[in-house]
PDB file of N, CA, C and O in Angstrom:
ATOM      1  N   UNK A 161     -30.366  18.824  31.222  1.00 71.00           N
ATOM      2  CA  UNK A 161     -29.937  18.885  29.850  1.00 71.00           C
ATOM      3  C   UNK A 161     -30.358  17.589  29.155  1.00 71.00           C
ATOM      4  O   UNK A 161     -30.346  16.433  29.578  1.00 71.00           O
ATOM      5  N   UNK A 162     -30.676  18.017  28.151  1.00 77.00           N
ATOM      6  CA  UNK A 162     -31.682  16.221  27.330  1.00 77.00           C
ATOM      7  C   UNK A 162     -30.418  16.752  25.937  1.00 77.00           C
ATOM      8  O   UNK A 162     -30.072  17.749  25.304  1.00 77.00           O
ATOM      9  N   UNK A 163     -30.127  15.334  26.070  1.00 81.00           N
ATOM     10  CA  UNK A 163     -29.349  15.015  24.646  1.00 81.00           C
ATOM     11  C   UNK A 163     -30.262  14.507  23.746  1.00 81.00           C
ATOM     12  O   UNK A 163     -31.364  14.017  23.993  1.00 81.00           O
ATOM     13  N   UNK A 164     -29.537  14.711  22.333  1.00 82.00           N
ATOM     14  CA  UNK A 164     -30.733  14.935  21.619  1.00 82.00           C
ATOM     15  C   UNK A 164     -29.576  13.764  20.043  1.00 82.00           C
ATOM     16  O   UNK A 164     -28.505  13.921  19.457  1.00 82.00           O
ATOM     17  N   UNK A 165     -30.596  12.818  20.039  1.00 90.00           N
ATOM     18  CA  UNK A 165     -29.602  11.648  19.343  1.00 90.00           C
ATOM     19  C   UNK A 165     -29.430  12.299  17.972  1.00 90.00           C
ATOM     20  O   UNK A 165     -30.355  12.942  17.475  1.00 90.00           O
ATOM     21  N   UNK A 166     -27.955  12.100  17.198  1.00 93.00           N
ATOM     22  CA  UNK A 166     -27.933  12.726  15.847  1.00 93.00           C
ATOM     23  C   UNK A 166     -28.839  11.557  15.152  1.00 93.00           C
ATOM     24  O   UNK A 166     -29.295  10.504  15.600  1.00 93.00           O
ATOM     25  N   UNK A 167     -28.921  12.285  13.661  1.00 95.00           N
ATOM     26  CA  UNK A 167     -29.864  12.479  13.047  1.00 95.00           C
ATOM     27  C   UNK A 167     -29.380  11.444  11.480  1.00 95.00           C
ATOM     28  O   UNK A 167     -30.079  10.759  10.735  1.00 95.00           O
ATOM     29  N   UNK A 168     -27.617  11.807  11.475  1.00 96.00           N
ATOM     30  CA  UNK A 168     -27.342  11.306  10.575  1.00 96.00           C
ATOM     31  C   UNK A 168     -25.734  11.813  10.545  1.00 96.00           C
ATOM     32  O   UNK A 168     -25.367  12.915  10.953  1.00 96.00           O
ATOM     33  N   UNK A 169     -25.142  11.117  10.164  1.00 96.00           N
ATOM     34  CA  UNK A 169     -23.636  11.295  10.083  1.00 96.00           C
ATOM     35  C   UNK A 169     -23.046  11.750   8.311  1.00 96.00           C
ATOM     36  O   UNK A 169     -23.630  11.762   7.227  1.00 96.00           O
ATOM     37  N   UNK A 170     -21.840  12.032   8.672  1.00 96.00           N
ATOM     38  CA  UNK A 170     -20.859  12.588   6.929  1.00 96.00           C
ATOM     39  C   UNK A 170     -19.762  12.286   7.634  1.00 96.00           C
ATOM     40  O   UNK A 170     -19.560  12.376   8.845  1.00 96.00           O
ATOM     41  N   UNK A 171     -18.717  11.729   6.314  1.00 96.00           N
ATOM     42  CA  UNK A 171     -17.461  11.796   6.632  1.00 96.00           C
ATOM     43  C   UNK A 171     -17.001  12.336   5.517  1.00 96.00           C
ATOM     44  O   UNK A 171     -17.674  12.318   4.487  1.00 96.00           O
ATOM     45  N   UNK A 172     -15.633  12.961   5.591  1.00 96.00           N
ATOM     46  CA  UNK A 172     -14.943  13.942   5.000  1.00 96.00           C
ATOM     47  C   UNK A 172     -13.260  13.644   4.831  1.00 96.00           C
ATOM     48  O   UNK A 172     -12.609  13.857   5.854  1.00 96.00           O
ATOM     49  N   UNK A 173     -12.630  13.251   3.831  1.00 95.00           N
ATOM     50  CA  UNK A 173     -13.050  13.149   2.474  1.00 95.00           C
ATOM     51  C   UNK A 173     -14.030  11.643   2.852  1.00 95.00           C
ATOM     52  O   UNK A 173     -13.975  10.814   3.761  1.00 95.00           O
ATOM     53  N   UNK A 174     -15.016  11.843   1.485  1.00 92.00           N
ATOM     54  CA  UNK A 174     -15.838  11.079   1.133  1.00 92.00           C
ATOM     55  C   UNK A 174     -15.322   9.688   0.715  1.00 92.00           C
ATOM     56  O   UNK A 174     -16.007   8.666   0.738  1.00 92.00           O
ATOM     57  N   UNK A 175     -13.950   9.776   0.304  1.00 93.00           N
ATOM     58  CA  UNK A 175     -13.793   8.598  -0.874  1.00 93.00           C
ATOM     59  C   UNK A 175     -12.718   7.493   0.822  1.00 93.00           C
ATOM     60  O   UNK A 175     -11.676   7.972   1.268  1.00 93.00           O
ATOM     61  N   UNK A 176     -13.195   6.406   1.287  1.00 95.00           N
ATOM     62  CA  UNK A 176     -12.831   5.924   2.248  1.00 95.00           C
ATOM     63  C   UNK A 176     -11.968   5.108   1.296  1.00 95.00           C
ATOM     64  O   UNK A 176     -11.945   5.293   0.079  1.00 95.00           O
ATOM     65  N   UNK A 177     -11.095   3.976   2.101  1.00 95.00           N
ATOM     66  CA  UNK A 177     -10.890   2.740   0.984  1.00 95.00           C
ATOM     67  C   UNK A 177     -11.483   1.761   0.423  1.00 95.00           C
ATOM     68  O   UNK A 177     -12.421   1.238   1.024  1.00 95.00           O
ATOM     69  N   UNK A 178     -11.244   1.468  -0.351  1.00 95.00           N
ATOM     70  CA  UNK A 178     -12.158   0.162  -1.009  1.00 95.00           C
ATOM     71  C   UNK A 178     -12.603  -0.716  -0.247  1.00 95.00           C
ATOM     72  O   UNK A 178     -11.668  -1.101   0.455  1.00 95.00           O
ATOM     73  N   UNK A 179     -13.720  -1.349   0.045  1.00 96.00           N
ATOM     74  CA  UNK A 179     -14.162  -2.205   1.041  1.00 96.00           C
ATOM     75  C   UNK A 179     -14.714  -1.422   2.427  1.00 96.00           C
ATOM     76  O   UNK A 179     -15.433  -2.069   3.189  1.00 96.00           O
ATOM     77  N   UNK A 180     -14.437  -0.285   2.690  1.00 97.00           N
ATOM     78  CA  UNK A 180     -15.071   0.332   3.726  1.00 97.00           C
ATOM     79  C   UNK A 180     -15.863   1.753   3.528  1.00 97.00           C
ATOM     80  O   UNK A 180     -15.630   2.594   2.659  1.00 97.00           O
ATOM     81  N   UNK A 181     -16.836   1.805   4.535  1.00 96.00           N
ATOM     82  CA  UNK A 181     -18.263   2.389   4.068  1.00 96.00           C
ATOM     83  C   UNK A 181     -18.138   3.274   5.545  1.00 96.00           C
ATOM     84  O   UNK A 181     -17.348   3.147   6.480  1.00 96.00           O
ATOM     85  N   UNK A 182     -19.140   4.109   5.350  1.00 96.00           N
ATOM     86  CA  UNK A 182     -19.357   5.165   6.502  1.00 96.00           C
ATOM     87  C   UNK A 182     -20.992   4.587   6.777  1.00 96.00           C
ATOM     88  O   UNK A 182     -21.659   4.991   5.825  1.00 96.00           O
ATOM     89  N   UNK A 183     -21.621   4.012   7.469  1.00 95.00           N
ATOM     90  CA  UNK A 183     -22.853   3.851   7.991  1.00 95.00           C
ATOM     91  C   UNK A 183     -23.915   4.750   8.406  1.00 95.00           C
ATOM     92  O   UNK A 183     -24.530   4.702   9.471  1.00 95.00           O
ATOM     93  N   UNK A 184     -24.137   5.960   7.011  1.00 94.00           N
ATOM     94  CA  UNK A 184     -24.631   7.351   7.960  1.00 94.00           C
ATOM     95  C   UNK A 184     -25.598   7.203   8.704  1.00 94.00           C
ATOM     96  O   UNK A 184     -25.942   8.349   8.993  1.00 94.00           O
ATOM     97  N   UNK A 185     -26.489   6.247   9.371  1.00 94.00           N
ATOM     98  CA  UNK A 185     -26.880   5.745  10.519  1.00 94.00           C
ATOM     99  C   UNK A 185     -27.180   5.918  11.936  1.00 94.00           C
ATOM    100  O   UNK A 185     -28.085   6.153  12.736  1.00 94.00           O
ATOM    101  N   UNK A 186     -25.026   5.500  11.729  1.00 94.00           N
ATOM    102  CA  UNK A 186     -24.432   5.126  13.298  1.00 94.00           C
ATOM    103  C   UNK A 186     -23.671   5.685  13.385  1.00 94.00           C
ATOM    104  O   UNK A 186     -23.288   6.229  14.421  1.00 94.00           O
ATOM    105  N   UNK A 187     -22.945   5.775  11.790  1.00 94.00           N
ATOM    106  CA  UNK A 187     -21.275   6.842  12.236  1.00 94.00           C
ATOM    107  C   UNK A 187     -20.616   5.597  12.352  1.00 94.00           C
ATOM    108  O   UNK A 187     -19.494   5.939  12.726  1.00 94.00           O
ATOM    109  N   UNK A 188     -20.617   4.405  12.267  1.00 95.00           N
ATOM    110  CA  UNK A 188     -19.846   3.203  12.360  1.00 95.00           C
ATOM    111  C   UNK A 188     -19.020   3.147  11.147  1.00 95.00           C
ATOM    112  O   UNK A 188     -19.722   3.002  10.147  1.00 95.00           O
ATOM    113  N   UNK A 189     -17.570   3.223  10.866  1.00 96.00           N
ATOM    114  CA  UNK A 189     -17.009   2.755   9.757  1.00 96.00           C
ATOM    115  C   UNK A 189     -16.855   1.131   9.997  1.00 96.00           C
ATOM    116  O   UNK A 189     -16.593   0.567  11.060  1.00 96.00           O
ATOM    117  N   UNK A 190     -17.163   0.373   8.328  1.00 95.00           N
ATOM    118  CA  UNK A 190     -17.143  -0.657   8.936  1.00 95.00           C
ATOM    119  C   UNK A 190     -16.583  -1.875   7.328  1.00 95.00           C
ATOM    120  O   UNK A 190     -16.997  -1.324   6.308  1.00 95.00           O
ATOM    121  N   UNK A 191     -16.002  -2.918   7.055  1.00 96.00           N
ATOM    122  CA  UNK A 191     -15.961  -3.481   5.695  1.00 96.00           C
ATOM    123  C   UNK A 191     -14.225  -3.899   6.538  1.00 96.00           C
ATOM    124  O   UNK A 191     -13.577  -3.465   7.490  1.00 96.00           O
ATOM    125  N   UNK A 192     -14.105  -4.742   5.716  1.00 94.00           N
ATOM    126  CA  UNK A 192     -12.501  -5.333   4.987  1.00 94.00           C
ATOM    127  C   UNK A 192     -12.237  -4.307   3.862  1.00 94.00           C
ATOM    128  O   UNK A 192     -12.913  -4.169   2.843  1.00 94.00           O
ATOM    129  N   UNK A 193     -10.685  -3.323   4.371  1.00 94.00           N
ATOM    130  CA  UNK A 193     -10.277  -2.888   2.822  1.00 94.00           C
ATOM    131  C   UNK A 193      -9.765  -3.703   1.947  1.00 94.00           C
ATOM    132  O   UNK A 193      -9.089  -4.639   2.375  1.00 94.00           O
ATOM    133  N   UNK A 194      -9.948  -3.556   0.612  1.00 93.00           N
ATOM    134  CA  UNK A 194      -9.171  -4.360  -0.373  1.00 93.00           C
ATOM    135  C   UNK A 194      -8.282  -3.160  -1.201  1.00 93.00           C
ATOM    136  O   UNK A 194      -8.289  -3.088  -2.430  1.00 93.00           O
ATOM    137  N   UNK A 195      -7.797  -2.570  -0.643  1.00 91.00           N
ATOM    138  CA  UNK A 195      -6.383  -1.989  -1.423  1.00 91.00           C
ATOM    139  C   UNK A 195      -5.642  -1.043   0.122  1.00 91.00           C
ATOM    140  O   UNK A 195      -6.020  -0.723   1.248  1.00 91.00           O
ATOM    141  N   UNK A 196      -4.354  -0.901  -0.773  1.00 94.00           N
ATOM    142  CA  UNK A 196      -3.310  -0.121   0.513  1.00 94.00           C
ATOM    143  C   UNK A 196      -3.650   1.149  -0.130  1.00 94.00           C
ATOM    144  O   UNK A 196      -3.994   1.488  -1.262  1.00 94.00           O
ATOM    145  N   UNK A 197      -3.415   1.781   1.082  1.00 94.00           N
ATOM    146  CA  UNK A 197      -3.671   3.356   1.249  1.00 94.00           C
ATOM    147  C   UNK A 197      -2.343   3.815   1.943  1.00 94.00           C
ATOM    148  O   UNK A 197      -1.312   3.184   2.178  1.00 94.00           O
ATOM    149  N   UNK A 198      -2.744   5.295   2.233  1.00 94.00           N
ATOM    150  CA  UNK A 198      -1.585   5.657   3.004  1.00 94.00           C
ATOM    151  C   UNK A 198      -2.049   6.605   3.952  1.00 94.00           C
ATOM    152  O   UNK A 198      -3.247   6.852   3.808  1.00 94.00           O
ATOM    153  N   UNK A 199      -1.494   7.210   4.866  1.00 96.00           N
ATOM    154  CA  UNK A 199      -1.996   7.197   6.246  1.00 96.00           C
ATOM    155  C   UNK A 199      -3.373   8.484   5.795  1.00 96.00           C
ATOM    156  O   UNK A 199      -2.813   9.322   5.088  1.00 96.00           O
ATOM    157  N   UNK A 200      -4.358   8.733   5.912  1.00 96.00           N
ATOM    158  CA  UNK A 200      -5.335   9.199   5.566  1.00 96.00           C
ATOM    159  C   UNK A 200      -6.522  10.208   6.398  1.00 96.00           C
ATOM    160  O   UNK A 200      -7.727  10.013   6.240  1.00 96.00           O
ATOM    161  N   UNK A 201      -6.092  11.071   7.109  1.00 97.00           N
ATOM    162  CA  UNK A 201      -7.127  11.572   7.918  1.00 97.00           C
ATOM    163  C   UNK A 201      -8.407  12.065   7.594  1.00 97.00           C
ATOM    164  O   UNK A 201      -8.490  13.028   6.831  1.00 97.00           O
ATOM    165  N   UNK A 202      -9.549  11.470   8.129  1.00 97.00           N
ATOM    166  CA  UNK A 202     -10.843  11.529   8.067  1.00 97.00           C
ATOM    167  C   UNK A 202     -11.677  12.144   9.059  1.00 97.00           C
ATOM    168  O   UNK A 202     -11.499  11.754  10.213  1.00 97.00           O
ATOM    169  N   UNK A 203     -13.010  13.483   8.751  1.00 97.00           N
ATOM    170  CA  UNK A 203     -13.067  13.893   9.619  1.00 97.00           C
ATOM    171  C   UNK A 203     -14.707  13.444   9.517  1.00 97.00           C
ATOM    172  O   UNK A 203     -15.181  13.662   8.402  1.00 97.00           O
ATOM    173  N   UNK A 204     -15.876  12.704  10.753  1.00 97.00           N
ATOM    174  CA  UNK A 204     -16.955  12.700  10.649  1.00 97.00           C
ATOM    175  C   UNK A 204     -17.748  13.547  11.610  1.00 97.00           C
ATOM    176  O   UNK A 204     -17.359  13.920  12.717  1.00 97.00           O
ATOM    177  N   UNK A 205     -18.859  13.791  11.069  1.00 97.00           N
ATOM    178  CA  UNK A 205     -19.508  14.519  11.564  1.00 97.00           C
ATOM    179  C   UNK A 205     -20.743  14.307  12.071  1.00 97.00           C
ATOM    180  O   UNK A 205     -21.504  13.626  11.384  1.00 97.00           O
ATOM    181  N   UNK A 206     -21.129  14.727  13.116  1.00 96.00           N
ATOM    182  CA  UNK A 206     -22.631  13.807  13.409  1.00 96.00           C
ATOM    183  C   UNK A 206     -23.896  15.373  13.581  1.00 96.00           C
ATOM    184  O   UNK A 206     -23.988  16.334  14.345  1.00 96.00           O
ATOM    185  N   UNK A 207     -24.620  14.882  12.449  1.00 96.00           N
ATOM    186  CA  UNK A 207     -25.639  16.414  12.586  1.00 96.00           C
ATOM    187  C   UNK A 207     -27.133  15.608  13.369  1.00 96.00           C
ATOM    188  O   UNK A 207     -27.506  14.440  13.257  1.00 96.00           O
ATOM    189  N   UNK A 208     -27.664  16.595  14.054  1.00 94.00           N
ATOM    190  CA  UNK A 208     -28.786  16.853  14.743  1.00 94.00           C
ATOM    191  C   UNK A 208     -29.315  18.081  14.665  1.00 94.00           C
ATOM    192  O   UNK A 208     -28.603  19.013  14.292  1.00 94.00           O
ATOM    193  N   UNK A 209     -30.872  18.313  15.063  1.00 92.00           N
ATOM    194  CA  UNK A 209     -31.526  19.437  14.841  1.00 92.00           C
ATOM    195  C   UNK A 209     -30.593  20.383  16.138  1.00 92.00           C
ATOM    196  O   UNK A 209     -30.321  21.571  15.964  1.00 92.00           O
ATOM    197  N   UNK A 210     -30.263  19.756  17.182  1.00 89.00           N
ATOM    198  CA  UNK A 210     -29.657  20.744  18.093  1.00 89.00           C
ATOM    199  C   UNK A 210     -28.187  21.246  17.350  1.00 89.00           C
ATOM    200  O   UNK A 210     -27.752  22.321  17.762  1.00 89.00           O
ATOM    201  N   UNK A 211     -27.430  20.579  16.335  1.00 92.00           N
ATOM    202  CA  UNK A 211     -26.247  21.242  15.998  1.00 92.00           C
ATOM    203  C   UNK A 211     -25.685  20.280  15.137  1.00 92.00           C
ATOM    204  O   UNK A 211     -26.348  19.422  14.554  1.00 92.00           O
ATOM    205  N   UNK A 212     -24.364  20.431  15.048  1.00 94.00           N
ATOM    206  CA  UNK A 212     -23.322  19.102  15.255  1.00 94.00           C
ATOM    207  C   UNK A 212     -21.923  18.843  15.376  1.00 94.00           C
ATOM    208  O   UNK A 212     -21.239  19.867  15.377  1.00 94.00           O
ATOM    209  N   UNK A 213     -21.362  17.864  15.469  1.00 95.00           N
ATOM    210  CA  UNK A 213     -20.103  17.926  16.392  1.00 95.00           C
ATOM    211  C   UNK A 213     -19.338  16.866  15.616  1.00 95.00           C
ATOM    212  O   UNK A 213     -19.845  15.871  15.099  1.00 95.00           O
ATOM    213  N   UNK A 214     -17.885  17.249  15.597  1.00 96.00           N
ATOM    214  CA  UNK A 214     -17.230  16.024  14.420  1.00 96.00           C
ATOM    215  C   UNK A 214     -15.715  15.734  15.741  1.00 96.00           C
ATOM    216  O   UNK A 214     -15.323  16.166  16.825  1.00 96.00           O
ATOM    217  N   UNK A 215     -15.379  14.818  14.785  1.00 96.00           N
ATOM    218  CA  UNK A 215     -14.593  14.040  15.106  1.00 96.00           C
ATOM    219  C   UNK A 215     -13.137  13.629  14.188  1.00 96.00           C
ATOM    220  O   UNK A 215     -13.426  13.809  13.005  1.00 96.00           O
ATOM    221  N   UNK A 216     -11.911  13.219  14.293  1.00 97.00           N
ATOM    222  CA  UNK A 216     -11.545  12.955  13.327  1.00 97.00           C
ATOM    223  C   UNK A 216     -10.835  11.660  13.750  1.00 97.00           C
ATOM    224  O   UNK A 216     -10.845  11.401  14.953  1.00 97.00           O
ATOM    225  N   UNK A 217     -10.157  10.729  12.820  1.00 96.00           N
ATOM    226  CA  UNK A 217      -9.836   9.679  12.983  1.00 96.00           C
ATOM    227  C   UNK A 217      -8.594   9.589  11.658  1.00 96.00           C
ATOM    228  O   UNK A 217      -8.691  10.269  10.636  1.00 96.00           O
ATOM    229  N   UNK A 218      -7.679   8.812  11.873  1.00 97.00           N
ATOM    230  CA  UNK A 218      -6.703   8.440  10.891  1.00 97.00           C
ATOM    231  C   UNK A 218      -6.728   6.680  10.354  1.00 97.00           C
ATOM    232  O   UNK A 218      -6.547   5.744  11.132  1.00 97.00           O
ATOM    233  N   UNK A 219      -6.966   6.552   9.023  1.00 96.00           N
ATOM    234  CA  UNK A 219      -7.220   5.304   8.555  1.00 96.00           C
ATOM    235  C   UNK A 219      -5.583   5.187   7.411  1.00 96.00           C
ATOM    236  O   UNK A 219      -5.176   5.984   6.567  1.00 96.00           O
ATOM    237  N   UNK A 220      -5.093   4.066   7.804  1.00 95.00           N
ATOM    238  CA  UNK A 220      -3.735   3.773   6.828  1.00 95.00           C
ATOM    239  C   UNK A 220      -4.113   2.011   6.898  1.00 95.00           C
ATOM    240  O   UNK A 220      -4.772   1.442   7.769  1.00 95.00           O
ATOM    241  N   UNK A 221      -3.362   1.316   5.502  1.00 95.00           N
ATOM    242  CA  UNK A 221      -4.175   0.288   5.400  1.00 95.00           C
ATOM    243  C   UNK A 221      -2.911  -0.719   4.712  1.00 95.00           C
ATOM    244  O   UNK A 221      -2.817  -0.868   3.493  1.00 95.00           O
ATOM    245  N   UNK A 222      -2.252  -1.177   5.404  1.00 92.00           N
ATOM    246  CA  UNK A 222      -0.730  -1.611   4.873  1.00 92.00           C
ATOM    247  C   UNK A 222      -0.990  -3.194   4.682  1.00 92.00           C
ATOM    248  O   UNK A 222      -1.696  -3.900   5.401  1.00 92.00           O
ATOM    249  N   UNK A 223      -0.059  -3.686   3.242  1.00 88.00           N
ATOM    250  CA  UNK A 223      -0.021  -4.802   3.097  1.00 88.00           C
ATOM    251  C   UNK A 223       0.123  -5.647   4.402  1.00 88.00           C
ATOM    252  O   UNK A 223       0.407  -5.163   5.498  1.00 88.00           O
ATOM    253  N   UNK A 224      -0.100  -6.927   4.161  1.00 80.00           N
ATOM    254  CA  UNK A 224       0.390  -8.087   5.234  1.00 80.00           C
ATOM    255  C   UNK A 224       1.349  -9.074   4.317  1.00 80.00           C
ATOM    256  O   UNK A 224       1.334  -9.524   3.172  1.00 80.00           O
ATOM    257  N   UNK A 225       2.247  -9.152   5.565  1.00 78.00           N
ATOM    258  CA  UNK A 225       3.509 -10.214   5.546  1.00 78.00           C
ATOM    259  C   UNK A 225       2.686 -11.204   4.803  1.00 78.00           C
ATOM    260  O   UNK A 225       1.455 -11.211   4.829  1.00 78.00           O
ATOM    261  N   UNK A 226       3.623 -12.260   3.966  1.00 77.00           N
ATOM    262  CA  UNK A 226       2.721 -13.899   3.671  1.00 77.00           C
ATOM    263  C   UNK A 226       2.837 -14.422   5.141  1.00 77.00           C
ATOM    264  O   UNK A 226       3.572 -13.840   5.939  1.00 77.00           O
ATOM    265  N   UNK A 227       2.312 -15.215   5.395  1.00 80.00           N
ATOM    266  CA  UNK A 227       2.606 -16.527   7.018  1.00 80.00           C
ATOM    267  C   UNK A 227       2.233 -17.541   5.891  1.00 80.00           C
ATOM    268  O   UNK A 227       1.855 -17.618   4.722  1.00 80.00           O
ATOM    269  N   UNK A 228       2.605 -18.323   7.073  1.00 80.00           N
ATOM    270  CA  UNK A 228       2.113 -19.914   6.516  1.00 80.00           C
ATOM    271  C   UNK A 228       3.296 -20.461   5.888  1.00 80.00           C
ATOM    272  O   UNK A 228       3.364 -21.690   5.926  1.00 80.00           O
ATOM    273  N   UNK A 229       4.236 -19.854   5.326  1.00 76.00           N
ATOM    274  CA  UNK A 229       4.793 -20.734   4.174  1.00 76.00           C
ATOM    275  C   UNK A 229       5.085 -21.870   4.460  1.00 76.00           C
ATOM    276  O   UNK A 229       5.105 -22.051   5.677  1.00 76.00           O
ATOM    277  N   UNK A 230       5.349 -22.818   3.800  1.00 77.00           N
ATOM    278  CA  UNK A 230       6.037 -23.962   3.591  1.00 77.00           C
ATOM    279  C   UNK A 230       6.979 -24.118   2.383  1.00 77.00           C
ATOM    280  O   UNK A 230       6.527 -23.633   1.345  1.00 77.00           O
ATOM    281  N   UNK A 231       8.506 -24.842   2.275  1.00 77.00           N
ATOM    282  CA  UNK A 231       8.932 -25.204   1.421  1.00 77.00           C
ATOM    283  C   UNK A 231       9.080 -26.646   1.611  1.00 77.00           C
ATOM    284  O   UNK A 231       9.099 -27.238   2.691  1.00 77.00           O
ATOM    285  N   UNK A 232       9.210 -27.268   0.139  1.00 77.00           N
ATOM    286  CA  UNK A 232       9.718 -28.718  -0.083  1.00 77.00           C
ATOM    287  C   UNK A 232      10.875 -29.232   0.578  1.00 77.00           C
ATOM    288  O   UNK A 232      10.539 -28.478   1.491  1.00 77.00           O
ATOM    289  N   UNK A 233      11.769 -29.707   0.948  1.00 78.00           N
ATOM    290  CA  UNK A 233      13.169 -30.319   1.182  1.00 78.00           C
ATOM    291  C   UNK A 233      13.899 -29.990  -0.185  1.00 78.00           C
ATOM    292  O   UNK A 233      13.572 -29.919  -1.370  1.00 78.00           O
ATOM    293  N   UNK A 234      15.057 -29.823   0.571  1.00 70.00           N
ATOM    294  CA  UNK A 234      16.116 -29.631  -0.708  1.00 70.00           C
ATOM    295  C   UNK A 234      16.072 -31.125  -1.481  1.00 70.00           C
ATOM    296  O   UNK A 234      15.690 -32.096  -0.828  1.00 70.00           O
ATOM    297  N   UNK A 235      16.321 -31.224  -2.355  1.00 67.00           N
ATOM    298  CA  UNK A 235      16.717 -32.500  -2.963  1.00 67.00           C
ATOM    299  C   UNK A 235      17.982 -33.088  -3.133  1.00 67.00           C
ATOM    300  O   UNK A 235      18.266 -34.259  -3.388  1.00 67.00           O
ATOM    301  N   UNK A 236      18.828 -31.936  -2.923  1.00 62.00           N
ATOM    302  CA  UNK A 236      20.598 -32.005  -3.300  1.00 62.00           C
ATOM    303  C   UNK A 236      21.007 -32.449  -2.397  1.00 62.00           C
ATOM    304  O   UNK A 236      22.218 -32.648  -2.301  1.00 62.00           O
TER     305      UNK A 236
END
């Protein structure tokens, strides 16, 4: 049996989050998001002349805590 490399990828829905891209390529999702989402299932697909075969994946994209802080000393 000879595998037969796809040809080119789709993902479904189209609209990912801001900052991340579908690589129709590789099929690699890949970027920093810049906005929150909410939990989001995505289905890609990888076509070749022999067929094609998908996949699905769930992307959710939640704020982060601040770290770091520092405060001054009380003064009182």
């Amino acid at each position: 049996m000879t595998l037969v490399k796809p040809s080119s990828y789709t993902i479904v829905p189209i609209d990912l989050p801001l900052g991340l891209s579908l690589d129709p390529a590789t099929g690699s999702v890949h970027g920093t998001p810049t906005q929150i989402t909410t939990r989001t299932t995505y289905t890609i697909t990888a076509h070749s002349v022999a067929g094609e075969a998908s996949t699905q994946m769930e992307i959710v994209v939640n704020d982060m805590p601040p770290s770091n802080l520092t405060y001054s000393p009380n003064p009182a």
